[in-house]
XYZ file of C-alpha atoms in Angstrom:
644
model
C 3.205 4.329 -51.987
C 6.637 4.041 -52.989
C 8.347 0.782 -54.119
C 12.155 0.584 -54.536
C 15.229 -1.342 -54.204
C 18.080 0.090 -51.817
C 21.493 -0.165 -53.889
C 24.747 -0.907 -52.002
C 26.947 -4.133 -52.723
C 24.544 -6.227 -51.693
C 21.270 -4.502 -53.140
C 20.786 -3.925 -57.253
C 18.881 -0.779 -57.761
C 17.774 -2.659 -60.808
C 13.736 -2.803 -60.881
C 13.450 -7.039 -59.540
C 11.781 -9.066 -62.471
C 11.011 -11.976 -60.167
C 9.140 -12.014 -56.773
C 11.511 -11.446 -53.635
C 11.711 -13.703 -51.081
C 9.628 -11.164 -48.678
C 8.565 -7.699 -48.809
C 9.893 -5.453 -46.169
C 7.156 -2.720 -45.347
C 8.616 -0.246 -43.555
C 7.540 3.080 -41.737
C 8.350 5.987 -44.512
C 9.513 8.329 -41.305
C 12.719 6.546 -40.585
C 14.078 5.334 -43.918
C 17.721 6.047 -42.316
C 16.955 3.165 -39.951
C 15.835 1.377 -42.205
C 19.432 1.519 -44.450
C 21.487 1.660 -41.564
C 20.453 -0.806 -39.312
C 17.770 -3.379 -41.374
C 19.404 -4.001 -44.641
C 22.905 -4.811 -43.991
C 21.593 -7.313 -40.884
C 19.337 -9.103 -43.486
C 19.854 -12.369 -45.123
C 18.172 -12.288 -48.342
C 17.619 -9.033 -50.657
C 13.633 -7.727 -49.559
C 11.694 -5.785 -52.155
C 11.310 -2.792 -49.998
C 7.855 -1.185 -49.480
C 7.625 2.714 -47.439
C 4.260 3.013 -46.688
C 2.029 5.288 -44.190
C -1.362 4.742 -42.544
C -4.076 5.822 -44.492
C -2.528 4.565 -47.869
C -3.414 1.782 -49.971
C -1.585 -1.327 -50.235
C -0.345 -3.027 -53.035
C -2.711 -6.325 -54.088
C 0.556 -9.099 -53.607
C -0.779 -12.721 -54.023
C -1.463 -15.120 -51.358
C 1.388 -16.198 -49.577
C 3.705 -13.105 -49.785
C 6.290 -12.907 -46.833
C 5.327 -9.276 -45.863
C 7.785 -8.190 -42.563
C 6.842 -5.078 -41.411
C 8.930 -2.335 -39.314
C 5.656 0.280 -38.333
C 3.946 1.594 -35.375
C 0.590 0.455 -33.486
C -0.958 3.129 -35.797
C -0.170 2.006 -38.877
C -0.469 -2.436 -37.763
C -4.008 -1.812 -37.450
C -4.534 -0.422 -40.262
C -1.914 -3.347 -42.390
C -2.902 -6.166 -40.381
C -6.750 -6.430 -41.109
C -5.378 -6.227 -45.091
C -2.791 -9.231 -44.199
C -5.408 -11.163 -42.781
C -7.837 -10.536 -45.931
C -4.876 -11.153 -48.372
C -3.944 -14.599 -47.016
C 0.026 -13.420 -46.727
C 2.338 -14.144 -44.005
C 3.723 -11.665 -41.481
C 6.893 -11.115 -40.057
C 7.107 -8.408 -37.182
C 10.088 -6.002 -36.856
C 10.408 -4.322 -32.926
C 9.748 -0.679 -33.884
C 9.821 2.286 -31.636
C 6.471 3.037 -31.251
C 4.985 -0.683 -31.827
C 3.417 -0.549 -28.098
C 0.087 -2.630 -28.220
C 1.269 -5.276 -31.031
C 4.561 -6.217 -28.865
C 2.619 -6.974 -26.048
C 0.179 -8.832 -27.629
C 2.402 -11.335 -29.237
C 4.983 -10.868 -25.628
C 8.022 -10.973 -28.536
C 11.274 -8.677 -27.208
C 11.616 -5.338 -28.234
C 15.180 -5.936 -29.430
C 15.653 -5.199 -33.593
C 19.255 -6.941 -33.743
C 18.019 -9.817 -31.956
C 14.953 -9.921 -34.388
C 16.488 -9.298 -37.512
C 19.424 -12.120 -36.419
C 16.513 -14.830 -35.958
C 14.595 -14.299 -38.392
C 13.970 -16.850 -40.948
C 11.733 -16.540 -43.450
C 12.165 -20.344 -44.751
C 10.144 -21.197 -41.062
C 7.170 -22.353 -41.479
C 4.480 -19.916 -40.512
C 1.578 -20.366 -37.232
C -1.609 -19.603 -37.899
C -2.828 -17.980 -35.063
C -6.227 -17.226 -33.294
C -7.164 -13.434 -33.187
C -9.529 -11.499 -31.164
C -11.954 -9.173 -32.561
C -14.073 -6.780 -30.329
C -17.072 -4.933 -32.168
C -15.275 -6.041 -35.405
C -12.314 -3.878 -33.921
C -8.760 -6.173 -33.924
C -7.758 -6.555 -30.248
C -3.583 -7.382 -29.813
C -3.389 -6.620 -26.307
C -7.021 -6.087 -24.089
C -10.333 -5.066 -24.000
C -11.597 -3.070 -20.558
C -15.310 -2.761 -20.538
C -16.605 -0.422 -17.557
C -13.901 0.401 -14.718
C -11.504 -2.259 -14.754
C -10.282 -0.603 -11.516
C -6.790 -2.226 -11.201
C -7.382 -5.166 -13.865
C -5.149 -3.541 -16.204
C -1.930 -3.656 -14.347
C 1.156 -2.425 -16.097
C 4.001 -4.694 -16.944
C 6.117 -7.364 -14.121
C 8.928 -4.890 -14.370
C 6.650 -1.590 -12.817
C 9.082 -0.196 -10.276
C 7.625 0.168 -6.365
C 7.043 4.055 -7.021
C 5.090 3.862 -9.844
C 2.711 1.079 -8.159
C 2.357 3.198 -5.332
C 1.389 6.385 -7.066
C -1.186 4.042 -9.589
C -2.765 2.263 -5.940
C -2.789 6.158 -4.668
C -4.627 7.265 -8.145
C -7.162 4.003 -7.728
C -7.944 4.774 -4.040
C -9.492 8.407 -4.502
C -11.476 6.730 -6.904
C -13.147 4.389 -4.338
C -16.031 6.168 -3.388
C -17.158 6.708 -6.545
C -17.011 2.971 -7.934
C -20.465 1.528 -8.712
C -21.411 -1.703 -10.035
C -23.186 -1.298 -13.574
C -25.637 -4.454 -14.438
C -24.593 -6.467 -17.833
C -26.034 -9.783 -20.151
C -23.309 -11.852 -20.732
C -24.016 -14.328 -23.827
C -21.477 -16.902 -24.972
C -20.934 -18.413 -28.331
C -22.963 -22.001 -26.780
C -25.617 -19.420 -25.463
C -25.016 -19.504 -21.514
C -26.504 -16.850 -19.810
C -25.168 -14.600 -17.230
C -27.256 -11.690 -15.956
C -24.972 -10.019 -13.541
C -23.460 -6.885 -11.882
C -19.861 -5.836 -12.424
C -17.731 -2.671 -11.493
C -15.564 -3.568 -15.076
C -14.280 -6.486 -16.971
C -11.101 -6.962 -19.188
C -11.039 -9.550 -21.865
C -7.504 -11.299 -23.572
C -6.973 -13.698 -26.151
C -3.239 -14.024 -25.379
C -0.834 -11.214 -23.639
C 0.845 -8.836 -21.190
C -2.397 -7.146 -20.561
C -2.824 -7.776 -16.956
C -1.938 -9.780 -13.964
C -4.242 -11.967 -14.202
C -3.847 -12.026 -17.783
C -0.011 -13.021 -17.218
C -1.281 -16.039 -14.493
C -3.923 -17.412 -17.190
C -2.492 -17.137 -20.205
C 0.338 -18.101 -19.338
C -0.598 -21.110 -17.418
C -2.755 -21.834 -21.099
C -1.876 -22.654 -24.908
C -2.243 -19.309 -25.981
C -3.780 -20.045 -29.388
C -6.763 -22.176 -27.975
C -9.287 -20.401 -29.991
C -10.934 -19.079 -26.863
C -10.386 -15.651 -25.068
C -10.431 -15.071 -21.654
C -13.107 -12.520 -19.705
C -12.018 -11.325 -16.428
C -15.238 -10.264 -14.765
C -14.419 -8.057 -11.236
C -17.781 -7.604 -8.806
C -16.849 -6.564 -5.494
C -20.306 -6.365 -3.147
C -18.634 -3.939 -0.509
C -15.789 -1.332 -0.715
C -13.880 -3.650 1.358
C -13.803 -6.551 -1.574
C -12.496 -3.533 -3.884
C -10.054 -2.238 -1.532
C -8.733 -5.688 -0.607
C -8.821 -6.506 -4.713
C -6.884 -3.028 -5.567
C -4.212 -4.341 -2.863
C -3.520 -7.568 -4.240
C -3.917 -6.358 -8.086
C -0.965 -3.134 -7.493
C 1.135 -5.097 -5.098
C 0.974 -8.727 -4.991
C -0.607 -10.310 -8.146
C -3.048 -12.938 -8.042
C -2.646 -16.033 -6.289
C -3.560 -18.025 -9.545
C -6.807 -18.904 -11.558
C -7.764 -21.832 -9.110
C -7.802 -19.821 -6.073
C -9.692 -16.584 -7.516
C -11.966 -14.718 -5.071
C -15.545 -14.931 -5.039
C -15.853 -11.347 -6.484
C -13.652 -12.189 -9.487
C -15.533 -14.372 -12.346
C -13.348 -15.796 -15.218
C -15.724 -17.092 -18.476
C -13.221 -18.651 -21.507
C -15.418 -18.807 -24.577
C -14.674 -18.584 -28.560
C -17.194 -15.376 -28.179
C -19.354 -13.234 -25.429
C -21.794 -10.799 -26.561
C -21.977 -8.219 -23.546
C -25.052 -5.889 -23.054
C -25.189 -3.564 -20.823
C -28.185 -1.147 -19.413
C -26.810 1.696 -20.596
C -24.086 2.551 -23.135
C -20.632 1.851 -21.427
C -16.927 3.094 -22.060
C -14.507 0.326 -22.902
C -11.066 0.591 -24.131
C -9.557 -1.556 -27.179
C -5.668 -0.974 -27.174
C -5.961 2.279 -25.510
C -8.639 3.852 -27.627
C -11.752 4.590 -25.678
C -15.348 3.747 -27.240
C -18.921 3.664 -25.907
C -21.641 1.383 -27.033
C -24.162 -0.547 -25.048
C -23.353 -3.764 -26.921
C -19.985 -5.307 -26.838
C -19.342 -8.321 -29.121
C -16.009 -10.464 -28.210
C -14.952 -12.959 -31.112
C -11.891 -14.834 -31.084
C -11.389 -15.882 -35.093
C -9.350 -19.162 -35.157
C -6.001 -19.005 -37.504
C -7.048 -15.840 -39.257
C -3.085 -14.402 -38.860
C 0.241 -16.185 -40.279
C 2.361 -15.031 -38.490
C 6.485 -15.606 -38.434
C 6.515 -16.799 -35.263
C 10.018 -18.620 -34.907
C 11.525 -15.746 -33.846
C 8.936 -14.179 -32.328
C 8.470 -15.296 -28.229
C 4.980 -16.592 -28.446
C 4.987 -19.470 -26.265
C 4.075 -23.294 -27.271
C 1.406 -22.136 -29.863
C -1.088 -24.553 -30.471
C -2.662 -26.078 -33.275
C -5.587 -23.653 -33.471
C -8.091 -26.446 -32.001
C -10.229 -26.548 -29.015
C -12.079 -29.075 -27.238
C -15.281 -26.825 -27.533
C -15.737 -26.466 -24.019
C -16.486 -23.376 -22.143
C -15.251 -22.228 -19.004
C -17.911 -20.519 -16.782
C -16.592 -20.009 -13.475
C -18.864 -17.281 -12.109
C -20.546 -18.910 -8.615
C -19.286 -15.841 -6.610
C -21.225 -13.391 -8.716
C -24.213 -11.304 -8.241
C -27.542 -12.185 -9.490
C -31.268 -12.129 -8.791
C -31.875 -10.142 -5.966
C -28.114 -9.654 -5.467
C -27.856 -7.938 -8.515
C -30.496 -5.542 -8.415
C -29.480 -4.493 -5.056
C -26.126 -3.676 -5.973
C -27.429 -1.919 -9.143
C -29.529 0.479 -7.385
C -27.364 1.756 -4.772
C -23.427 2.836 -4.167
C -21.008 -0.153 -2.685
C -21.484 -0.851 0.963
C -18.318 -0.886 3.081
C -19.372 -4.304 3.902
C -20.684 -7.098 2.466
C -24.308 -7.827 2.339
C -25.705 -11.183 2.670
C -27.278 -12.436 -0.799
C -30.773 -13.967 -0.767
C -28.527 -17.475 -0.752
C -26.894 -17.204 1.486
C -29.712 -16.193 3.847
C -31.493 -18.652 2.952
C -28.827 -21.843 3.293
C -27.575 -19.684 6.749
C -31.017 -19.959 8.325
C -31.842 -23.557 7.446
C -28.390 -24.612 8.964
C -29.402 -22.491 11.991
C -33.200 -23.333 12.787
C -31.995 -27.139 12.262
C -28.947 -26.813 14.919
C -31.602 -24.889 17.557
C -33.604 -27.709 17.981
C -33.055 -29.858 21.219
C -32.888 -33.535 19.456
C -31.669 -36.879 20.957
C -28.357 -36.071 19.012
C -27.839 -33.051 20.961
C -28.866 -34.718 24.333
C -26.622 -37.599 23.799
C -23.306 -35.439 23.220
C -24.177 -33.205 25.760
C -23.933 -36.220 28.501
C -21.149 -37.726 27.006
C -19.087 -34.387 26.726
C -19.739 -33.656 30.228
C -18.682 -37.148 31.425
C -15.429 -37.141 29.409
C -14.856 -33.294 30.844
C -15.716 -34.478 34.449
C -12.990 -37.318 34.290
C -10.523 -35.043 32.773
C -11.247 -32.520 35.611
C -10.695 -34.899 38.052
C -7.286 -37.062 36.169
C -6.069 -33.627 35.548
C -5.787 -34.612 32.513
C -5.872 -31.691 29.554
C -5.961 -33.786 26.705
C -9.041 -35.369 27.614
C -10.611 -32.273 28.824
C -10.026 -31.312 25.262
C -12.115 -33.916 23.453
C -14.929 -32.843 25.550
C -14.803 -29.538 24.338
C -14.589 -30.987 20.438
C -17.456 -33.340 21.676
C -19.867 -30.423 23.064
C -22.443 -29.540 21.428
C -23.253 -25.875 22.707
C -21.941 -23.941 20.445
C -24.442 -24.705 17.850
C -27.785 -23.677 19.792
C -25.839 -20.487 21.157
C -25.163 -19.290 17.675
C -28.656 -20.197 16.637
C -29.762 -17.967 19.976
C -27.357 -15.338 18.329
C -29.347 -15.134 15.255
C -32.655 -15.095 16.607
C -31.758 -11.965 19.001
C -30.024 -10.511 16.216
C -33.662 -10.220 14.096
C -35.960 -10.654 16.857
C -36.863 -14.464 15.224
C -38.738 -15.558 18.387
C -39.713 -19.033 17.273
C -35.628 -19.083 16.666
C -35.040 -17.476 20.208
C -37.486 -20.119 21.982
C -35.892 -23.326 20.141
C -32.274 -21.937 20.859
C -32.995 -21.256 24.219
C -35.096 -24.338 25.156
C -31.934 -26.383 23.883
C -29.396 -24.365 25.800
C -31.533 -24.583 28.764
C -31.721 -28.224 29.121
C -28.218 -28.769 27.683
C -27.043 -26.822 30.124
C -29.554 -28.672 32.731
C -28.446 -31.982 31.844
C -24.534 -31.344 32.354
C -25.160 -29.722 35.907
C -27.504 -33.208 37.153
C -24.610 -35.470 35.609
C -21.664 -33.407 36.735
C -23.037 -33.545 40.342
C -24.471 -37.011 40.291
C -21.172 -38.083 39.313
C -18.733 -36.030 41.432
C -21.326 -37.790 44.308
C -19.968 -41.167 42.967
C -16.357 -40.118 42.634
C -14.555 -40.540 46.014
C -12.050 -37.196 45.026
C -12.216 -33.903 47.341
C -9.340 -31.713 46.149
C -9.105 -29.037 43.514
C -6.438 -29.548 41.355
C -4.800 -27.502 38.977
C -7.509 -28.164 36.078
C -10.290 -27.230 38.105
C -8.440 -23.809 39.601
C -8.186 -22.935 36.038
C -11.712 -22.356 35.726
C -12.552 -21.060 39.129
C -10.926 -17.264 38.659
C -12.190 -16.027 35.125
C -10.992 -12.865 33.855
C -12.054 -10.029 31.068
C -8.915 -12.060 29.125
C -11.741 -14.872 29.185
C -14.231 -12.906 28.079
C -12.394 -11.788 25.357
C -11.850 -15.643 24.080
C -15.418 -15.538 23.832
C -15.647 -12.215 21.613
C -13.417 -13.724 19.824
C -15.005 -17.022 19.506
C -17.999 -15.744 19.050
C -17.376 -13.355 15.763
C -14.898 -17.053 14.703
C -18.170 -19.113 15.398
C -20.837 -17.001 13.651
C -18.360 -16.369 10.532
C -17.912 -20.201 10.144
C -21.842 -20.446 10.132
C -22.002 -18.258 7.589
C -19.719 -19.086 5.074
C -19.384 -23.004 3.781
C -16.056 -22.751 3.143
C -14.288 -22.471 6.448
C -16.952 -24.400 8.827
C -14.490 -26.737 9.212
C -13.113 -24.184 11.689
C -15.261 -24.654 14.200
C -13.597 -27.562 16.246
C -11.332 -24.771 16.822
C -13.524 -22.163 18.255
C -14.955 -25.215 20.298
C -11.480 -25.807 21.650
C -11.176 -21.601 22.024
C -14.131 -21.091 24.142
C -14.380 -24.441 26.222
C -18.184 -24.295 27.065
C -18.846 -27.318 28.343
C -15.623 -27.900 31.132
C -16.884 -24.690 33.420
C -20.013 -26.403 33.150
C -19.028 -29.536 34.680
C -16.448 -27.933 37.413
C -19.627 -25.947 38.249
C -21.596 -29.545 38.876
C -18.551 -30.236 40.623
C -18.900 -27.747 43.087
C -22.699 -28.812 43.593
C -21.683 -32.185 44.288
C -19.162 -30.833 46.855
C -21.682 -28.090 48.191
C -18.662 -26.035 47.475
C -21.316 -23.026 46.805
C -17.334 -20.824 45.753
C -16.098 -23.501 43.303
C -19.745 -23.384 41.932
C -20.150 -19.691 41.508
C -16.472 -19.451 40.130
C -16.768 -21.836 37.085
C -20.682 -21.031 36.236
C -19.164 -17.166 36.244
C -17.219 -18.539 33.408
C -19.618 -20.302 31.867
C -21.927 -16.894 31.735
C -18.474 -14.984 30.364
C -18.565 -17.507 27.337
C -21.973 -17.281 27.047
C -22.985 -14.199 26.839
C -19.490 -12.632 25.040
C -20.240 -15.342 21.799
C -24.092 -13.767 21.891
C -22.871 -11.041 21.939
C -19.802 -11.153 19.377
C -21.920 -13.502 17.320
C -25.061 -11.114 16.906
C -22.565 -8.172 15.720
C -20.728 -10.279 12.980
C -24.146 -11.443 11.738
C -25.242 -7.692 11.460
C -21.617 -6.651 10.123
C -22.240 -9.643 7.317
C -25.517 -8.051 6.138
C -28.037 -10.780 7.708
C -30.006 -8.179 9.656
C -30.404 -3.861 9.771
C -29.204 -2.281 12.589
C -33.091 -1.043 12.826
C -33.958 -4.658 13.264
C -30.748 -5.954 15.523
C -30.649 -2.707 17.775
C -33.198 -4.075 20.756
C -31.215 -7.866 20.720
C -27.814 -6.069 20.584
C -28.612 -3.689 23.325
C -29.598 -6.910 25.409
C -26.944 -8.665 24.922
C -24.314 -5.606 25.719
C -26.100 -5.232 28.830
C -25.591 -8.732 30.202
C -21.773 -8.763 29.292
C -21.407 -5.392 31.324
C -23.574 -7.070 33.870
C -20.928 -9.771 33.965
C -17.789 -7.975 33.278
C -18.032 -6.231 36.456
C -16.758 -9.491 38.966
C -14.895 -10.478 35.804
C -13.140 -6.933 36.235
C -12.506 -7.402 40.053
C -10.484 -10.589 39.472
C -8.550 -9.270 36.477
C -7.040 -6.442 38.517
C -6.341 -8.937 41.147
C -4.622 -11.075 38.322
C -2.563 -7.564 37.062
C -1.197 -6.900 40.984
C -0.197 -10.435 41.772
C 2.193 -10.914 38.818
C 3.167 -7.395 39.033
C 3.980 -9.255 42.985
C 5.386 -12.293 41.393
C 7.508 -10.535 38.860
C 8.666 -7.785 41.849
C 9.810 -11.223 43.748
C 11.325 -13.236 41.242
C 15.267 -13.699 41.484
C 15.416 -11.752 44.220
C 18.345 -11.808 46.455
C 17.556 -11.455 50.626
C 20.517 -12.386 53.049
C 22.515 -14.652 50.585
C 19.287 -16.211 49.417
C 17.755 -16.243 45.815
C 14.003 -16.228 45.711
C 12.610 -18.830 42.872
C 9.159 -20.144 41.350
C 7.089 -17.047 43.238
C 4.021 -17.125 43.300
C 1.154 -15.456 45.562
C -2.057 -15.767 46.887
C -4.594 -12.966 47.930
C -6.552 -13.316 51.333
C -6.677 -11.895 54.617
C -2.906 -12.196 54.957
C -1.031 -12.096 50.770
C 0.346 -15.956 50.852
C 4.171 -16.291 49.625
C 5.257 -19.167 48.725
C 8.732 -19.818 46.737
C 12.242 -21.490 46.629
C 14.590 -20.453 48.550
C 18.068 -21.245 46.663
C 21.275 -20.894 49.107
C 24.744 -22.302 49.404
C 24.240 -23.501 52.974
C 21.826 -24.245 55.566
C 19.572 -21.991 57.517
C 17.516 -21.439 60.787
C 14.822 -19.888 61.660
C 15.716 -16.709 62.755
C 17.472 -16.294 59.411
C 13.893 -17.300 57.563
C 12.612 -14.855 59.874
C 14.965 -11.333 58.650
C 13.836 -13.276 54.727
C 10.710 -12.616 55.567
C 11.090 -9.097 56.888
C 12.821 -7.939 53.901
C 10.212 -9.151 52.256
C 7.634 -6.938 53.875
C 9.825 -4.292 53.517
C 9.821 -4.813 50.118
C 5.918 -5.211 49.050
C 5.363 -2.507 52.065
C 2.455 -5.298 53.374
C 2.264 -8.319 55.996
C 2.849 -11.900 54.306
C 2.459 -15.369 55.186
C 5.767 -17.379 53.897
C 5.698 -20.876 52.460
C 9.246 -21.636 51.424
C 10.715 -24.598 50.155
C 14.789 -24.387 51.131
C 17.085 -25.909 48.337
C 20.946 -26.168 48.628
C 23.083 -25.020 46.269
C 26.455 -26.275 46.043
């Protein structure tokens, strides 16, 4: 060690007989730097200190102003003496100072430190984490982080890119490890975890940046980022938001991420793990966090640390793990490679089924709704009336004992299948008696445009109910977006073919009857359908166990998509027609509103826009060219409208 005093006009070579106002410590590499940039930018005359990792410090008393201009390398090695010694530090920007900077988040700018410093400020005391008795300035990843460590805000699109390409070969080969997680107020957490970063305070990741710096930084707790993804989706989807977007904030986390804030966490794992302190690796099987309150004085008034706070904490932990493997869960995930999807949890089987046995069961709720839906559908149908016709589908009830019926199929649950089905069955019983009774006491005979809509289904319908279905069994199965449902109801519209189909009972109208109960089968059996593969896809059954149901089910939608086929290429040709017709000009005369209707003879009808009047010989050559033109024999309705 080598203690001198720098001689110009402003510094005495003279050996000091009192104590300077600080001691600059300073990296014995660059002593140019040191002369040509430090000293003449400084205040007040330093007693200047070169000094290199790995040698011994002098023993200054407490208190001593020590501002140091050194590398990561040699701060770890000064900083644990500082800290021991009771002085105060002051940190210069220097080259290679990499971890330290963005630990304390101050700019990397020497003029701009050296011009604010002031060493009359009073010093912080601030917290300082400590992992296996190891300082920690920036983070601690335990296990594969796998993205958690992001780089910093300013990481150009390229080098993301190249860092999510990097991540995603490594996909295959992420598995969860299983870990103890003790706190300092000795909470438990037996879980599994593909990685984990910890921070006190810091750059260190982007989650790091949303927490931290949503939080006093000095609050005497750290923060453990815990990431356990249950498929290869979750980690995919989590290694896309991590490299491109950020996170959307600690309250809206994903299930998969866990955040615990704690003045200590003792991690064990099940076998010795790799986890990185600064960027130098380590392995051990125990990993002991420790956030030390006030142990550094630091200059901080020039330093961009934030609204520091007074080193106190209300004591309370944070434990926000809910989404998190354990029990069964854990073990599961333990013993064999990711899935590509998510597995149902022992929970969530067990809160699924209870919700599903209790909606399959034909009660005097059920039986009530199911009359009054159909009523309230039946006058819609017949005021034409779609708002009303849409409270009846809120109203219905079906959707709940077909989803139920999914299930059951799904894992061959017969006492499932024969509730489910016994309540469809007399649902469905009970709106075609009242729908018929009550078109018997309704003195209307005419199909309007809300009943046509449900006499000509399509494979566009049954795809509603695919739809609908995978909607409906995903809002069964997860809490937090049930309140979807009225939705699908409104989708799928179970209960309105239903009563046009009583309708045409009532009317012995044996072609509206066949028509709207065609589309009440299309719904049916495309939500059983839809509904038993999302169940599988969520983990609540093997394929072993779901293959017989599944096979069932695909049969009866082929079964039905055959007429539903038939009509759908009808559909196709007559707006090809329409849109072949539309704005046409024949004989001075614009063809509007087109539309056409398949039977023995293809039904025309449209408005027939023209500056003056014509006869019928005239309507006649319209009609010809409009023969001509589809190459087939029509019927013409046409409604004549002057244009002047």
């Amino acid at each position: 060690m080598a203690e001198k005093n720098h001689g110009n006009n402003r510094f005495a070579r003279e050996k000091l007989t009192t104590m300077p106002p600080f001691i600059l410590l300073y990296d014995s590499s660059i002593e140019e730097t040191v002369e040509d940039k430090i000293l003449p930018l400084l205040k007040e005359p330093p007693s200047l200190v070169a000094w290199s990792a790995g040698e011994k410090l002098a023993n200054w008393p407490e208190g001593t102003r020590v501002v140091t201009y050194l590398p990561d390398e040699a701060l770890y090695e000064c900083i644990p003496y500082v800290i021991e010694k009771k002085w105060v530090l002051g940190l210069l920007p220097h080259p290679e100072m990499k971890e330290v900077a963005k630990g304390f988040k101050f700019s990397t700018s020497l003029d701009k430190a050296l011009k604010e410093l002031d060493l009359a400020a009073e010093p912080l005391a601030v917290d300082q984490l400590y992992c296996n008795e190891k300082l920690v300035f920036n983070a601690v990843s335990i296990g594969d982080p796998f993205g958690l460590r992001s780089s910093s805000k300013t990481e150009s699109l390229k080098s993301r890119w190249f860092r999510f390409k990097r991540l995603l070969a490594s996909l295959n080969k992420v598995r969860l490890r299983s870990f103890t997680l003790t706190t300092d107020k000795d909470k438990v957490l037996e879980t599994a975890a593909l990685g984990m970063v910890a921070v006190d305070r810091g750059d260190a990741s982007a989650f790091a940046r949303r927490v931290v710096d949503e939080v006093q930084a000095d609050d005497c707790q750290l923060n453990l980022l815990i990431l356990s993804p249950r498929s290869l989706m979750q980690a995919f989807s989590f290694l896309i938001a991590s490299v491109f977007f950020g996170f959307l904030g600690v309250n809206r986390l994903p299930k998969y991420l866990g955040v615990i804030k704690s003045t200590g966490v003792k991690i064990e794992a099940s076998q010795p793990v790799t986890y990185i302190v600064d960027g130098q690796k380590y392995k051990s099987d125990t990993i002991e966090l420790k956030v030390k309150a006030g142990a550094l004085n630091l200059l901080g008034n020039y330093l961009h640390t934030g609204d520091l706070a007074n080193n106190k904490t209300s004591g309370k932990e944070s434990f926000r793990v809910k989404g998190l493997p354990t029990g069964e869960a854990r073990r599961e995930l333990v013993a064999y490679p990711l899935p590509w999807i998510h597995h149902a949890g022992t929970d969530e089987f067990k809160d699924l089924f209870l919700v599903l046995k209790e909606n399959a069961k034909t009660s005097e709720a059920y039986l009530t709704l199911m009359v009054l839906a159909t009523l309230l559908a039946l006058i819609g149908l017949f005021a034409n009336s779609a708002p009303v016709i849409i409270g009846a589908m809120i109203l219905a009830p079906l959707m709940s004992p077909i989803i139920s019926f999914s299930m059951g199929a799904l894992r061959q649950d017969e006492q499932l299948i024969l509730d489910s089905g016994r309540s469809l069955f007399l649902g469905v019983g009970l709106a075609l008696a009242c729908a018929t009774v009550m078109t018997w006491l309704i003195p209307l005979w005419s199909i309007n445009e809300q009943i046509a809509a449900r006499l000509s289904p399509t494979l566009l319908d049954l795809g509603v109910a695919i739809i609908s279905g995978i909607a409906g069994a995903y809002a069964h199965s997860r809490a937090e977006v049930a309140k979807s449902l009225a939705g699908v109801a409104i989708a799928v519209a179970l209960v309105p073919p239903l009563a046009v189909a009583g309708i045409g009972i009532g009317w012995f109208d044996w072609a509206v009857f066949w028509g709207a109960f065609l589309l009440f089968l299309t719904n049916l059996a495309g939500i059983v359908l839809a509904a038993a593969l999302t169940f599988m896809v969520l983990g609540f059954s093997p394929f072993k166990l779901a293959r017989r149901g599944l096979i069932i089910a695909l049969v009866l939608v082929v079964l039905v998509s055959i007429p539903l086929a038939s009509s759908f290429v009808r559909m196709v040709n007559e707006h090809g027609l329409t849109s072949r017709l539309e704005g046409q000009v024949f004989a001075s005369v614009t063809l509007k509103e087109v539309s056409v209707k398949p039977g023995d003879v293809l039904l025309v009808s449209a408005r027939l826009l023209a500056s003056e009047p014509i006869d019928l010989a005239e309507l006649d050559l319209i009609k010809q060219a409009i023969e001509d033109d589809l190459q087939q024999e029509i019927r013409l309705e046409a409604t004549l409208v002057l244009v002047r």
